[in-house]
mmCIF file of C-alpha atoms in Angstrom:
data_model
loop_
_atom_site.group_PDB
_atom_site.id
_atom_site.type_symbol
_atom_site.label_atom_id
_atom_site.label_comp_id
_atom_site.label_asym_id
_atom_site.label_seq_id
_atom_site.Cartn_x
_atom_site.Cartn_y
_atom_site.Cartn_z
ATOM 1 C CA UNK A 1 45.088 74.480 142.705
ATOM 2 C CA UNK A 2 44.850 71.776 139.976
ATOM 3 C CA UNK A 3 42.311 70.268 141.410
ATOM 4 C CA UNK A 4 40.137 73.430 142.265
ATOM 5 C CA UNK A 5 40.073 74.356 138.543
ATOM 6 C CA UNK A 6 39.134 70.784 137.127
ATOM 7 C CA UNK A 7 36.531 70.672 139.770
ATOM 8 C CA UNK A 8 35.256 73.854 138.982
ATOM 9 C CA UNK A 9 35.816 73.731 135.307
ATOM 10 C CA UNK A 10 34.091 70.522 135.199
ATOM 11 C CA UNK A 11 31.303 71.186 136.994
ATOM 12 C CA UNK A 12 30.426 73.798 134.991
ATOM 13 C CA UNK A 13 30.952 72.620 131.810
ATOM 14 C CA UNK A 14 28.525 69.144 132.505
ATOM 15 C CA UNK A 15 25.732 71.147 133.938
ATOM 16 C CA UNK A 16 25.353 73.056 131.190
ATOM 17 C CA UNK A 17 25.761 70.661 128.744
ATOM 18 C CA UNK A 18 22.766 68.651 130.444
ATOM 19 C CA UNK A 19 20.393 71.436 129.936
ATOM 20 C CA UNK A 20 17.531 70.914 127.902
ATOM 21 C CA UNK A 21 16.310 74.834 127.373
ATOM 22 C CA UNK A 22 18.132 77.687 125.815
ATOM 23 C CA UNK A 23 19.527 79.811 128.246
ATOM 24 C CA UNK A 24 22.200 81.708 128.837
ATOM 25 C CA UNK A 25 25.082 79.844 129.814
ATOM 26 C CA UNK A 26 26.888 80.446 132.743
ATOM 27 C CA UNK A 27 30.691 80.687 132.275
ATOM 28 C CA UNK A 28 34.102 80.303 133.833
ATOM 29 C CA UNK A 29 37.673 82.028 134.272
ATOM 30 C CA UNK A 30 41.125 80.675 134.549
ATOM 31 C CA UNK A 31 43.360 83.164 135.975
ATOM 32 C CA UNK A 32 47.119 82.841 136.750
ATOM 33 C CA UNK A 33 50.955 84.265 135.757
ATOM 34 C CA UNK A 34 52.361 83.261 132.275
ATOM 35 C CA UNK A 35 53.929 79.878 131.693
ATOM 36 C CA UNK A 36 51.483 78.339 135.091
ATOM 37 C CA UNK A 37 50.185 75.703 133.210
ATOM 38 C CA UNK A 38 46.429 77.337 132.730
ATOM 39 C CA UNK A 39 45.712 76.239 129.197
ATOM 40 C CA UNK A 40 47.177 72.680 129.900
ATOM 41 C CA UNK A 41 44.931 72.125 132.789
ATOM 42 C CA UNK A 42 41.773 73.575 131.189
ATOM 43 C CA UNK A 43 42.931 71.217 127.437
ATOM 44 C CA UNK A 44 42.855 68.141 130.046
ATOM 45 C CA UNK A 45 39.445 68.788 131.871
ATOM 46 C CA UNK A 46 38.204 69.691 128.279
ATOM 47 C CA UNK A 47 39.407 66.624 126.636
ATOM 48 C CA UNK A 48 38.478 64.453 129.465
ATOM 49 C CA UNK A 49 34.566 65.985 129.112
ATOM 50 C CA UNK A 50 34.736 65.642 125.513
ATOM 51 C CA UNK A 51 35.628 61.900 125.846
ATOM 52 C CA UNK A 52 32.933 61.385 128.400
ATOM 53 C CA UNK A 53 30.198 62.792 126.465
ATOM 54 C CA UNK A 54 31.249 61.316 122.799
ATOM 55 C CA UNK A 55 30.690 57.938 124.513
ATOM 56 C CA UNK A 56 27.268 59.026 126.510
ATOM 57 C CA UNK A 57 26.339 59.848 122.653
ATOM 58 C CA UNK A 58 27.903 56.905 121.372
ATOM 59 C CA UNK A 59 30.048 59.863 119.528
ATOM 60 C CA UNK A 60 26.549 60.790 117.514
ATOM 61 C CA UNK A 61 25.703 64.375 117.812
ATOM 62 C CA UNK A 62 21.769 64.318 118.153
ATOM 63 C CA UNK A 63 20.839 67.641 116.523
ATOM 64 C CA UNK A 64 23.492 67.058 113.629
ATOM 65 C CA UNK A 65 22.178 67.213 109.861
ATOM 66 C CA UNK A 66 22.224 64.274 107.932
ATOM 67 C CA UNK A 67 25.726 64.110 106.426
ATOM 68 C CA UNK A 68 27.581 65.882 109.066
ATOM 69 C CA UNK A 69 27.688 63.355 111.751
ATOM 70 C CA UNK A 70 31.653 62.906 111.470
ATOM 71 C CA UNK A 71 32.014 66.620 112.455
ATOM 72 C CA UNK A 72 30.560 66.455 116.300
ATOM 73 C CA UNK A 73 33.530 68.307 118.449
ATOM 74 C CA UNK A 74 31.842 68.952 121.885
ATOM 75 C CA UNK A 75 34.822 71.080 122.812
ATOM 76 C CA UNK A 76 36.522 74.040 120.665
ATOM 77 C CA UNK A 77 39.561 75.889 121.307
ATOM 78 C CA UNK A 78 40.408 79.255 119.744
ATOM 79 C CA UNK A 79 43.428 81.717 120.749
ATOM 80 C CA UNK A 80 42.656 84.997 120.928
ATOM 81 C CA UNK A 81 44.049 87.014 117.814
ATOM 82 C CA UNK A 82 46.923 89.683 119.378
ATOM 83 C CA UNK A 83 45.319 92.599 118.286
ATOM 84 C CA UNK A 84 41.682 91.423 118.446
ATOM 85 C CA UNK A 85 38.526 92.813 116.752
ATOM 86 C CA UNK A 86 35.201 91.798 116.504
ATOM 87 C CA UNK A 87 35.930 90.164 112.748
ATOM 88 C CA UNK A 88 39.596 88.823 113.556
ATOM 89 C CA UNK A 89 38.206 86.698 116.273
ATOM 90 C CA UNK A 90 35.223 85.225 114.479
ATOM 91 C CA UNK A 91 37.431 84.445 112.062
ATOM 92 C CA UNK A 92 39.600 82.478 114.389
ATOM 93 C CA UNK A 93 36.389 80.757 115.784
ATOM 94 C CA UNK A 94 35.456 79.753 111.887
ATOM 95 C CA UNK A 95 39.046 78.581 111.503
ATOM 96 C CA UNK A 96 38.915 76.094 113.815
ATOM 97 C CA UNK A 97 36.415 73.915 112.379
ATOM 98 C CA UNK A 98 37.233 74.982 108.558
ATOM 99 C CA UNK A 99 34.496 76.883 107.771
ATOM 100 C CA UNK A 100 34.702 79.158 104.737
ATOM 101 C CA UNK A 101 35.575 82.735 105.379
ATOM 102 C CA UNK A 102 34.547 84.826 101.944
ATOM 103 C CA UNK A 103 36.316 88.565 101.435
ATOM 104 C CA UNK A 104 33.337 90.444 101.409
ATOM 105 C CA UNK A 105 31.742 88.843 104.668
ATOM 106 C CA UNK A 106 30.148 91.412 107.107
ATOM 107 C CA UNK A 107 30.380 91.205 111.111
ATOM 108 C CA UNK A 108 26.614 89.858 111.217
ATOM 109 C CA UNK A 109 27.362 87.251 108.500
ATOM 110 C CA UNK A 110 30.455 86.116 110.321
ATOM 111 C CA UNK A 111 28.597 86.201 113.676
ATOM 112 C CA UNK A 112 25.999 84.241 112.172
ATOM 113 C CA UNK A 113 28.416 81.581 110.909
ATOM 114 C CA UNK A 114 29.575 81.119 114.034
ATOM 115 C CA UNK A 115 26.305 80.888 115.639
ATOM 116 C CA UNK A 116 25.548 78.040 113.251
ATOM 117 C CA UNK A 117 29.226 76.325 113.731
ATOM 118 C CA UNK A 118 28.377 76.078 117.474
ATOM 119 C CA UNK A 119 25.165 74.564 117.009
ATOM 120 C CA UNK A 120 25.967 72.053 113.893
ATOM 121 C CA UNK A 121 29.467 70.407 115.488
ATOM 122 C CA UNK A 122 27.319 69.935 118.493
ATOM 123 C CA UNK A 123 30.094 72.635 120.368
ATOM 124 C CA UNK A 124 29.477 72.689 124.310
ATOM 125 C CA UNK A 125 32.308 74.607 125.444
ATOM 126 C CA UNK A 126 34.165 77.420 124.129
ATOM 127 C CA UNK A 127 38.143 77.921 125.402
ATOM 128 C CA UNK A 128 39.133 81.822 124.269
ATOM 129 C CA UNK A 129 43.158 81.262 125.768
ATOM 130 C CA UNK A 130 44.620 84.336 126.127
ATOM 131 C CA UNK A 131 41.848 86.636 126.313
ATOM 132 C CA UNK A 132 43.813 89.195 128.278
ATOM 133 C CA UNK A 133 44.933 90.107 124.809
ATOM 134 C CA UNK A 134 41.976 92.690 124.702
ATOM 135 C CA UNK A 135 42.590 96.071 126.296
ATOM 136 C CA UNK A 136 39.687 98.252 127.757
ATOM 137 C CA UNK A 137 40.984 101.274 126.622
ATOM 138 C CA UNK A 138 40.691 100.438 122.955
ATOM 139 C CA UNK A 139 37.330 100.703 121.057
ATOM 140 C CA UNK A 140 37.597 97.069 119.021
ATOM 141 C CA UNK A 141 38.602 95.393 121.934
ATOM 142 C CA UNK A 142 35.496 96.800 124.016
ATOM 143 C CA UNK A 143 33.696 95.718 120.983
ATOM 144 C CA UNK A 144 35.122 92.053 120.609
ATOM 145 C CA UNK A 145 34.470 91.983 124.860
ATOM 146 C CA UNK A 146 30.791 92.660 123.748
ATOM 147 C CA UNK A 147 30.538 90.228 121.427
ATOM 148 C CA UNK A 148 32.239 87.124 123.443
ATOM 149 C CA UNK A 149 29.786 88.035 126.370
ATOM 150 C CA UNK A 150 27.241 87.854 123.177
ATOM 151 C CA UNK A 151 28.478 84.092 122.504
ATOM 152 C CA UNK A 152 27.071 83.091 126.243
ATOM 153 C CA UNK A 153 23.291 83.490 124.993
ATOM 154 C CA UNK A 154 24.632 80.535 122.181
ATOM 155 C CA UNK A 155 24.071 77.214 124.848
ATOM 156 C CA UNK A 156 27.407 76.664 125.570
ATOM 157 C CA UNK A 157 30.159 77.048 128.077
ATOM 158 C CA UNK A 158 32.774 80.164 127.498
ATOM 159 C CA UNK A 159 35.744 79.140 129.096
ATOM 160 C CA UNK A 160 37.696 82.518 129.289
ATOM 161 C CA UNK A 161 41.988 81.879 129.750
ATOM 162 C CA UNK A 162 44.352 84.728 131.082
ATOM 163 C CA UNK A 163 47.419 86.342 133.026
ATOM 164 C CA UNK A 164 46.040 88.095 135.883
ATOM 165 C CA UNK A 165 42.681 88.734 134.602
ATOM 166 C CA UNK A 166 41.602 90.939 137.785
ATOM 167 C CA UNK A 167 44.273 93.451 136.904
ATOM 168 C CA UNK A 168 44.009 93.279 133.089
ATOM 169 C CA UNK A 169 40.732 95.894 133.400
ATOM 170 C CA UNK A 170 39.090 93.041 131.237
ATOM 171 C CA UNK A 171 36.061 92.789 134.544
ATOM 172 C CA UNK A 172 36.403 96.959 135.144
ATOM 173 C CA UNK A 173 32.940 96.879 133.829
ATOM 174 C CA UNK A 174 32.254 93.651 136.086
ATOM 175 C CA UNK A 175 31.313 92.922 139.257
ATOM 176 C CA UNK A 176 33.294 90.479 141.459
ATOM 177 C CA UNK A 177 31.918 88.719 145.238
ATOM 178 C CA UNK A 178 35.398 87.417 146.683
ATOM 179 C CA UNK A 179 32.647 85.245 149.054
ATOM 180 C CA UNK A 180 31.150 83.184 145.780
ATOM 181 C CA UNK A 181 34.584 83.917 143.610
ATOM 182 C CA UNK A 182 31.897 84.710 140.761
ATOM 183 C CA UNK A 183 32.218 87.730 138.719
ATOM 184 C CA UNK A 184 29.238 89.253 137.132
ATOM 185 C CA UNK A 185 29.359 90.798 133.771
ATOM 186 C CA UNK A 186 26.707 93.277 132.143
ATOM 187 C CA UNK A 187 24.962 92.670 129.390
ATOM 188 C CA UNK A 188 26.548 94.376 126.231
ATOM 189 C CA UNK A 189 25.875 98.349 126.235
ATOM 190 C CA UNK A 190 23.791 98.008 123.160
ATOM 191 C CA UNK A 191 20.383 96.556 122.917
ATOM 192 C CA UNK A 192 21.390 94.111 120.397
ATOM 193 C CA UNK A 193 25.031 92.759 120.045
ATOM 194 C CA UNK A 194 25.731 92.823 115.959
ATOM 195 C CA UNK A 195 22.061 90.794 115.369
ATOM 196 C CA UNK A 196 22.033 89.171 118.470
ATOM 197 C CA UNK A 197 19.596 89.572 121.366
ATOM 198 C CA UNK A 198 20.728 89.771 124.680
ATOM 199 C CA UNK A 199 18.486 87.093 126.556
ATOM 200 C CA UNK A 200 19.037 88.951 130.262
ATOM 201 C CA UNK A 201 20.925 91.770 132.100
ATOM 202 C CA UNK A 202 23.381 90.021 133.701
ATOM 203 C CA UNK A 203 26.185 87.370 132.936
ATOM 204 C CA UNK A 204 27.954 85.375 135.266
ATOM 205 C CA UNK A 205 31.654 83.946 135.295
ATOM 206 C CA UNK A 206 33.064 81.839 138.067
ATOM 207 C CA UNK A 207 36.714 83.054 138.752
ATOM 208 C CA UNK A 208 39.165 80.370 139.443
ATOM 209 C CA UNK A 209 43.202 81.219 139.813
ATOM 210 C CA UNK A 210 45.978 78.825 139.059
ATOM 211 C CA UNK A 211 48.990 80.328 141.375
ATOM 212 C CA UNK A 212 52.710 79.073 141.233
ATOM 213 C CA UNK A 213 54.055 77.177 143.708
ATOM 214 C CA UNK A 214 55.176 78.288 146.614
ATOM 215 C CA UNK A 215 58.022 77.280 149.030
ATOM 216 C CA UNK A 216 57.198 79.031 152.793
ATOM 217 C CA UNK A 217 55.742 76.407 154.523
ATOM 218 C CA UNK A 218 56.904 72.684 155.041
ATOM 219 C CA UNK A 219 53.294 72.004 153.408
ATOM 220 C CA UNK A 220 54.115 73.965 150.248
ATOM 221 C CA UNK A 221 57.929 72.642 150.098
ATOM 222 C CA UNK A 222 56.100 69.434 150.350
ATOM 223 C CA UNK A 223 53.800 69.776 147.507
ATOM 224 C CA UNK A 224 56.717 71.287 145.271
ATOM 225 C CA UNK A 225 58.848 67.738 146.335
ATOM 226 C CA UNK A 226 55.944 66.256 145.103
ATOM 227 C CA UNK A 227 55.339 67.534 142.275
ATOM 228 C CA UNK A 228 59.162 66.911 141.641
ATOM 229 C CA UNK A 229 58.797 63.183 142.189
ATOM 230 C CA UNK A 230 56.161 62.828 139.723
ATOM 231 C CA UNK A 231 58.368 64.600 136.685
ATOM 232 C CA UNK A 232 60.798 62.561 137.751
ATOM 233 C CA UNK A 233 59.247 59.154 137.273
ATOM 234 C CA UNK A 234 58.465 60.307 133.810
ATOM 235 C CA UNK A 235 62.328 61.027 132.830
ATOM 236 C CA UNK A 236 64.370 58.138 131.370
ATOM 237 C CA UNK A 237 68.086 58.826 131.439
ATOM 238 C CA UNK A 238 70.364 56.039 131.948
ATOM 239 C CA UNK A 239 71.855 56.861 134.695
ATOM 240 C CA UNK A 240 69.313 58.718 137.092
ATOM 241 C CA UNK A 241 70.026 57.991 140.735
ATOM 242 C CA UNK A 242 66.376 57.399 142.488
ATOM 243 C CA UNK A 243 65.353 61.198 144.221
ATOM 244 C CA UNK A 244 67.586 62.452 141.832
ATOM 245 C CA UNK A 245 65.211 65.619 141.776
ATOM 246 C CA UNK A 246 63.580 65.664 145.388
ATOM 247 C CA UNK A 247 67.112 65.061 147.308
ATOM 248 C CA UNK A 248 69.250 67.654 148.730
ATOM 249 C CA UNK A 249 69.066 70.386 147.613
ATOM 250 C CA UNK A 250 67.856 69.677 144.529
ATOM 251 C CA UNK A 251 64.137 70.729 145.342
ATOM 252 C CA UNK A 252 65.000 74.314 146.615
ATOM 253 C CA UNK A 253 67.769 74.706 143.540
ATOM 254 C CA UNK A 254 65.040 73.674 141.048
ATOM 255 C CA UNK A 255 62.433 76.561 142.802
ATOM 256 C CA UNK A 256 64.641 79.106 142.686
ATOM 257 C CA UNK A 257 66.021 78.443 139.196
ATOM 258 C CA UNK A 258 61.793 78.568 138.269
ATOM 259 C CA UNK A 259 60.264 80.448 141.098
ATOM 260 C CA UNK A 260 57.746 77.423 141.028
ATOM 261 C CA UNK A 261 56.847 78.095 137.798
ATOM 262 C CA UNK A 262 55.474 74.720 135.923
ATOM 263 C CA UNK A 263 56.418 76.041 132.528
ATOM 264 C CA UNK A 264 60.008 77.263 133.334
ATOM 265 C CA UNK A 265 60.573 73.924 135.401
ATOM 266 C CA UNK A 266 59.221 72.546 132.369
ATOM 267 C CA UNK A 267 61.615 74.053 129.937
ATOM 268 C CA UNK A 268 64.405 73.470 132.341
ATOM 269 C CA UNK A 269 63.841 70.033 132.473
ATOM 270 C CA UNK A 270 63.934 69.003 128.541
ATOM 271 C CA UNK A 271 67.190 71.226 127.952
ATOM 272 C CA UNK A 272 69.030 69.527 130.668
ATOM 273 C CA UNK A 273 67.900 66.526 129.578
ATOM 274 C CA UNK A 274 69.093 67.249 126.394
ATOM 275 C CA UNK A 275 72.156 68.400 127.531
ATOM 276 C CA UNK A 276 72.720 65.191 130.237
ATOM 277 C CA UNK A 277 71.977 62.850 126.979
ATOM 278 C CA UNK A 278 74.215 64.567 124.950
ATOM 279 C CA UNK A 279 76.876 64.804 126.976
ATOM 280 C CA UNK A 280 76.974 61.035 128.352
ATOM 281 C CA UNK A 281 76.569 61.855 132.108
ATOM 282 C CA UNK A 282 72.614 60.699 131.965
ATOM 283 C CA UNK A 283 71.501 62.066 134.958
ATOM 284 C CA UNK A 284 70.632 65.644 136.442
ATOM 285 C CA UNK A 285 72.741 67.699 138.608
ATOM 286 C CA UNK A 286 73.197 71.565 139.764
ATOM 287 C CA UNK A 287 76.249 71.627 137.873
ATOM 288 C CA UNK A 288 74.751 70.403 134.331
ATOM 289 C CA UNK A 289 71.679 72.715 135.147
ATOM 290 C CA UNK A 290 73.648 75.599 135.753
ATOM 291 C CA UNK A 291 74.983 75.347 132.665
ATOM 292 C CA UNK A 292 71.336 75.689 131.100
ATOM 293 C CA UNK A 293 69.722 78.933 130.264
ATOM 294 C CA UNK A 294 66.339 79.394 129.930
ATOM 295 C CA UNK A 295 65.314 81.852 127.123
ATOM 296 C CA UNK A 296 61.953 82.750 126.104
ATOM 297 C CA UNK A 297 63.001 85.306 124.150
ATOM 298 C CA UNK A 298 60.561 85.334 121.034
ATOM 299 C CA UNK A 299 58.291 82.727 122.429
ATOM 300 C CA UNK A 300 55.825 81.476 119.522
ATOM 301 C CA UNK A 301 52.872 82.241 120.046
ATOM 302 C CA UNK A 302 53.541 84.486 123.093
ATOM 303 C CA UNK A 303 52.185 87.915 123.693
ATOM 304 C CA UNK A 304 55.052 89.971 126.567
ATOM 305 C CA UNK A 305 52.909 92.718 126.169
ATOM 306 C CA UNK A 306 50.184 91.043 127.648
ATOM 307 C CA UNK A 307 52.148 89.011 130.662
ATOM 308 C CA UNK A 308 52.143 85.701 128.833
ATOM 309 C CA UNK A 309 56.110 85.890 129.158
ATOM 310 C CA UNK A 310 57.125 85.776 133.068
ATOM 311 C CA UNK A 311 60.706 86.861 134.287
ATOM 312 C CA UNK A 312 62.985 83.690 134.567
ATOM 313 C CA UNK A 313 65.738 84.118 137.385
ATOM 314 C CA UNK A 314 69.007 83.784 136.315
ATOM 315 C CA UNK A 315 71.118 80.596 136.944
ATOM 316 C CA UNK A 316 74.703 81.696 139.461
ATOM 317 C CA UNK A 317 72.314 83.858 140.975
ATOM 318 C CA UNK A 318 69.835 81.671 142.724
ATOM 319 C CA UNK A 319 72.226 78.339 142.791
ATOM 320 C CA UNK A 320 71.770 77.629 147.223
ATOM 321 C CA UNK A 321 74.468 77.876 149.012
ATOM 322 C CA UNK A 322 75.995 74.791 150.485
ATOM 323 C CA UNK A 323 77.435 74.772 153.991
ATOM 324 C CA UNK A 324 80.777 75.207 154.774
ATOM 325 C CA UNK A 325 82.544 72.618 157.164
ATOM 326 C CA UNK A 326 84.493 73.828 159.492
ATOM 327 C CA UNK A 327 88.619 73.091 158.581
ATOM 328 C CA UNK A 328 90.038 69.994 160.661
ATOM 329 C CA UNK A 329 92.771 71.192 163.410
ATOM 330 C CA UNK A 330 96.279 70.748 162.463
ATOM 331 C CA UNK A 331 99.568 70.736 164.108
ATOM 332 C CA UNK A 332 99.554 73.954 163.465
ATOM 333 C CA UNK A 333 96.684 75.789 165.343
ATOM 334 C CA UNK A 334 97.120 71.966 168.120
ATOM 335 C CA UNK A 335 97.260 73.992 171.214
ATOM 336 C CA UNK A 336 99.477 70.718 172.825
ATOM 337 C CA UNK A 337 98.626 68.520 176.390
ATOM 338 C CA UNK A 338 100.384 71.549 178.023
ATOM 339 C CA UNK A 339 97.764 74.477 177.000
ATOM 340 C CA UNK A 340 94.641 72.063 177.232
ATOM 341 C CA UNK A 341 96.078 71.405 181.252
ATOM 342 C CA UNK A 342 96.104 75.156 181.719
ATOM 343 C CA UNK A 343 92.576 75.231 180.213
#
């Protein structure tokens, strides 16, 4: 699933960065549950463009004005404010690269400003994380949806990051073709979106999910294993035993302790390392995890409200059972040479 978004993402982000004309740009989203690694994997295909075009550039940004050449950032990223609004989120665009935000700044002056922070960093893709913030049945948030769709017709690549944005109602106003996975958007419902003129009727998103893991198929148990083996080889305890997480039955404790969640299996993992470091044993077991509760009560930076907070499964419930040997015969239940004869 990794792969399908950074293909995707990719894709989409280089092709319109290679276009010469203004147009309206073309955009994508990243869909999944909370804590399933979506902004991570949409940073890294982000940063990974950015370094590729900074050195196609030889990091110069062509249009820049004399003066400002230090300030190219092909990439921006911007969380969306919790209770949005047209203003609130300009104003977390403008934040990003510093730009001076006066009191007594209208909505057209701040859309402006960001018009013109796009164009002077040299900005070819825009990451909004968290957009399912915005909810249709409130007036600012239809009116901050209007004006993101509005930031399209500005040459670069909106990169739209959210929990289950097909059931949010953010695309009830959209279109989506399961065959082409692209979701299309109409055009703002006024003419002109806060000084800015919409350039054609329709806007287009690709829609691209980023599931959990699952563990029904030897395939899938496979993949989780895998997945396993590579956080492994990045832990350094003292005493780790080699498949100390992809042995026994380690793998299916570990998916039922995070329901193949990356970020819980993330969290998991630096508390019990924590824990195994502190306590001198230096490896990973079921015992030491069970030991280990995962709270994201209060998360920073975390909306629940919005599904950014996903139900973590408790510890002694979901701990697999081991089998039970049968007990060795005694002289007890020995049923002597006499009764095996009869037999």
């Amino acid at each position: 699933m990794s792969r399908a978004v950074a293909k995707l993402l990719n894709g989409r982000i280089e092709n319109n960065a290679l276009k010469r004309k203004s147009t309206t740009c073309s955009g994508v989203m990243v869909t999944g549950g909370g804590y399933q690694g979506k902004t991570e994997t949409v940073c890294e295909v982000a940063a990974a463009f950015e370094d590729r075009w900074l050195a196609l550039l030889n990091h110069l940004n062509p249009e820049a004005k004399q003066g400002t050449r230090d300030l190219h950032a092909p990439v921006a990223y911007v969380q969306t404010p919790v209770t949005a609004k047209p203003k609130s989120t300009c104003k977390a665009i403008l934040n990003y690269y510093g730009a001076p935000v006066y009191p007594r700044m209208d909505l057209p002056d701040l859309v402006h400003q960001v018009a013109a922070s796009l164009h002077d960093h040299g900005t070819k893709a825009l990451l909004l994380d968290d957009i399912t913030r915005l909810r249709m049945h409130r007036a600012d948030d239809q009116d901050t949806l209007d004006l993101i769709r509005a930031f399209m017709s500005m040459n670069v690549t909106l990169v739209l990051i959210g929990v289950d944005i097909p059931k949010s109602g953010l695309l009830s106003e959209g279109r989506f073709d399961p065959r082409s996975r692209q979701v299309s958007m109409p055009a703002s419902r006024h003419a002109r979106v806060h000084g800015l003129e919409a350039t054609q009727t329709e806007r287009r998103f690709d829609l691209v999910q980023l599931d959990r893991f699952s563990y029904d198929s030897d395939e899938e148990i496979a993949t989780w294993t895998a997945h396993l083996a590579g956080v492994e080889n990045e832990l350094r305890l003292m005493d780790a035993p080699e498949g100390m997480l992809t042995e026994g039955t380690m793998p299916e404790y570990l998916y039922q302790r995070t329901d193949g969640v990356v970020g819980l299996l993330e969290r998991l993992m630096e508390d019990g390392c924590r824990e195994a470091i502190a306590s001198g044993r230096e490896r990973l077991t079921e015992d030491l995890l069970e030991s280990i509760t995962i709270d994201l009560a209060g998360a920073p930076g975390r909306d629940p409200n919005a599904g950014e907070v996903p139900p973590v499964p408790k510890p002694s419930q979901n701990k697999p059972k081991k089998r039970v040997k049968r007990p060795r015969n005694t002289v007890f239940d020995d049923p002597g040479p006499d009764a095996q004869d009869a037999g």
